[in-house]
Amino acid sequence: MNRYQISTPEGTRDLLFAPARRLRAVEQRVRQSLEDRGYSEVITPAIEYYDVFAQANPAVGQENMLKIVDRAGRICVARPDNTTPIARIAATRLEGAELPVRLYYSQKVFRSIAEGHGHKSEFLQVGAELIGSDGLEADLDILTAAFSALEQAEAGSFRIELGHAEIYKALIEALGVDEQTAEDIRRLIENKSFAALGDALAPYQGSAAYQALCAMPQLFGGVEVLDQVEHMTGNMRVLAAVAYLRRVYTALEQAGFGESVIIDLGLVHEMDYYTGIMFRGYLGGAGAAILAGGRYNALCAKFGRDLPAAGFGIDVERIAETGSEADNRQVRDTIRIALTKGRLEKKTLARMKAAGYDISELESPSRKLIFRLPDTNIEVVLAKAADVITYVEHGVCDLGVVGKDTIMEKGGSFYEMVDLGFGKCRFALATKKGKTVYGNYRTPVIATKYPEVTRAFFSRKNMDVETIKIEGSVELAPLLELADAIVDIVETGSTLKENGLEVIEDVAPISARVIVNLASAKMNKTAIQRIISDLERGGEEQ
Ligand code: PRP
């Protein structure tokens, strides 16, 4: 039998019995909570024209949309996002309606996903949009709807983090850098890459925005982070946004949600989309955000009617899958660290030992893969480099130690918080002595174990290259005339030298990094920061 006859596409699945009942129960509770607050359901088509989404929401790139060509040759997509169609409705169908309008939806979104990452290509979202009102009252209206929905979903203990789009926008404008530099800085803040952000901002030490921008990835936690940023900058736009967040925080506290609110001034995703408050919800044991929302005052205007709006979407499937509160508590009580087997493992363990952890079981030879450190709530997992990223991204491990080479090649959603400073080497472009890849009319052929790193390097140079993936001893490829050059790791340089090759250009420095799961960083901040500073401190004592 043809396998496509009996299986479902990548990222989709059948839900039978208990999981189906659980999903519908969570969905129903969230819907009810929104209906109780006066939101009315809208249902939009599962298929819409590509043009609806192409410009409106840059967060879903065209490569992530599932496309269909209709009989007339027009490109349609399976709905990749729920807010955009609602903005279309608000701008085109609500003429004469009394504002604000409260709408909610409970429908699937569809994405075209890369194979083998365990991501979903369809999932059910329930969300709310408050259209036609602006200001504190409106923001509190939508935020309290979000808190109540998660409470009513009986999802276990959750946190909602708050940020404000103006903070990054004002600081980066004050820094006065070009678009590419601004994007590089934004990405480093988003990934909480403290060390790399410091390097990127080093040339701007004289700028008034410098200190606050450097601190942005660390400015998450309780209301005290608002005090901290107020001492770092006199930028009026930033101070106004911070004062606003303080009012929101106080109001949420008064409404009884104080325990569940955290502040993250490093929320800088989708900066073209959000115009005011931004928020994301996390649940213990769910590896990624279960709720995302904010104010997006510029979206409806893209469909021809200028209306302020704010809203959020809840990933009810992730909530249903995360299980009961008791399970969550158990997950949260143990902090799991994934170490990259081999050299990085040894160096990381040396640091843990220097910091006072008992790692004797890991030092004795065995084939065991999971170890509980005595007298701690820490579990150490040994994995291959790329798998460290997979485990951390999915939240089954809270943090991991992995080389920058694997991070650059594999990418993913996690915080890259610390450069541990060991495992140092570099990516370099190399070829036979005296040869070059530049200045030819021919498209150069590059052999590499790292096709993504190679593509990114040459695309920054606006150069087309053909990459050939090689699994090891990449130096052979130019010697055997399969490729013009290689992009590979160089440590001592002896492999290149002994094979008559030389570096043409450095691509990027590499060292061991600590990566942290997005939800764990928020739900277990103190425990994770203690482990990170132990790893750093161990370095000083070595
Ligand atoms: C890495 C890299 C180079 C070599 C560089 O290979 O791919 O081949 O080390 O080190 P050097 O500059 O100190 O000579 P690895 O030993 O991991 O084996 P592989 O090529 O088979 O992957």
Short mmCIF file of N, CA and C and ligand atoms in Angstrom, two decimals, residues 343 449-450 471-475 488-496, ligand 1:
data_model
loop_
_atom_site.label_atom_id
_atom_site.label_comp_id
_atom_site.label_asym_id
_atom_site.label_seq_id
_atom_site.Cartn_x
_atom_site.Cartn_y
_atom_site.Cartn_z
N ARG A 343 34.08 16.74 24.23
CA ARG A 343 34.98 17.74 24.83
C ARG A 343 34.24 18.79 25.64
N LYS A 449 30.18 20.94 6.12
CA LYS A 449 29.26 20.21 7.01
C LYS A 449 28.16 21.16 7.48
N TYR A 450 28.31 22.44 7.16
CA TYR A 450 27.44 23.48 7.72
C TYR A 450 26.79 24.31 6.59
N GLU A 471 29.99 15.06 5.11
CA GLU A 471 29.76 14.64 6.50
C GLU A 471 31.00 14.73 7.39
N GLY A 472 32.19 14.74 6.82
CA GLY A 472 33.40 14.81 7.64
C GLY A 472 34.63 14.91 6.75
N SER A 473 35.79 15.24 7.35
CA SER A 473 37.02 15.44 6.58
C SER A 473 36.73 16.26 5.32
N VAL A 474 36.11 17.39 5.53
CA VAL A 474 35.66 18.26 4.44
C VAL A 474 36.84 18.72 3.59
N GLU A 475 38.03 18.76 4.21
CA GLU A 475 39.23 19.22 3.51
C GLU A 475 39.49 18.45 2.22
N ASP A 488 34.52 25.49 7.09
CA ASP A 488 34.66 24.46 8.10
C ASP A 488 35.22 25.05 9.39
N ILE A 489 35.25 24.19 10.40
CA ILE A 489 35.80 24.61 11.69
C ILE A 489 37.32 24.53 11.65
N VAL A 490 37.97 25.58 12.11
CA VAL A 490 39.42 25.57 12.23
C VAL A 490 39.74 25.79 13.70
N GLU A 491 40.54 24.89 14.25
CA GLU A 491 40.92 25.08 15.65
C GLU A 491 42.40 25.45 15.71
N THR A 492 43.27 24.45 15.49
CA THR A 492 44.72 24.77 15.51
C THR A 492 45.20 25.16 14.11
N GLY A 493 44.46 24.76 13.09
CA GLY A 493 44.85 25.05 11.70
C GLY A 493 45.72 23.94 11.13
N SER A 494 46.02 22.89 11.93
CA SER A 494 46.95 21.89 11.40
C SER A 494 46.33 21.01 10.31
N THR A 495 45.02 20.74 10.39
CA THR A 495 44.41 19.91 9.34
C THR A 495 44.53 20.63 7.98
N LEU A 496 44.26 21.93 7.98
CA LEU A 496 44.38 22.69 6.74
C LEU A 496 45.82 22.63 6.23
C1 PRP B 1 37.23 19.33 12.74
C2 PRP B 1 37.09 20.24 11.53
C3 PRP B 1 38.46 20.15 10.89
C4 PRP B 1 39.37 19.98 12.08
C5 PRP B 1 40.01 21.30 12.42
O1 PRP B 1 37.05 18.04 12.30
O2 PRP B 1 36.05 19.80 10.67
O3 PRP B 1 38.53 19.07 10.01
O4 PRP B 1 38.57 19.55 13.18
O5 PRP B 1 40.89 21.22 13.52
P1 PRP B 1 42.37 21.83 13.44
O6 PRP B 1 42.29 23.21 12.91
O7 PRP B 1 42.86 21.79 14.88
O8 PRP B 1 43.18 20.93 12.56
P2 PRP B 1 36.81 16.80 13.27
O9 PRP B 1 38.06 16.41 13.97
O10 PRP B 1 35.67 17.09 14.15
O11 PRP B 1 36.46 15.61 12.25
P3 PRP B 1 35.60 15.60 10.90
O12 PRP B 1 36.26 16.51 9.90
O13 PRP B 1 35.63 14.20 10.44
O14 PRP B 1 34.24 16.07 11.24
#
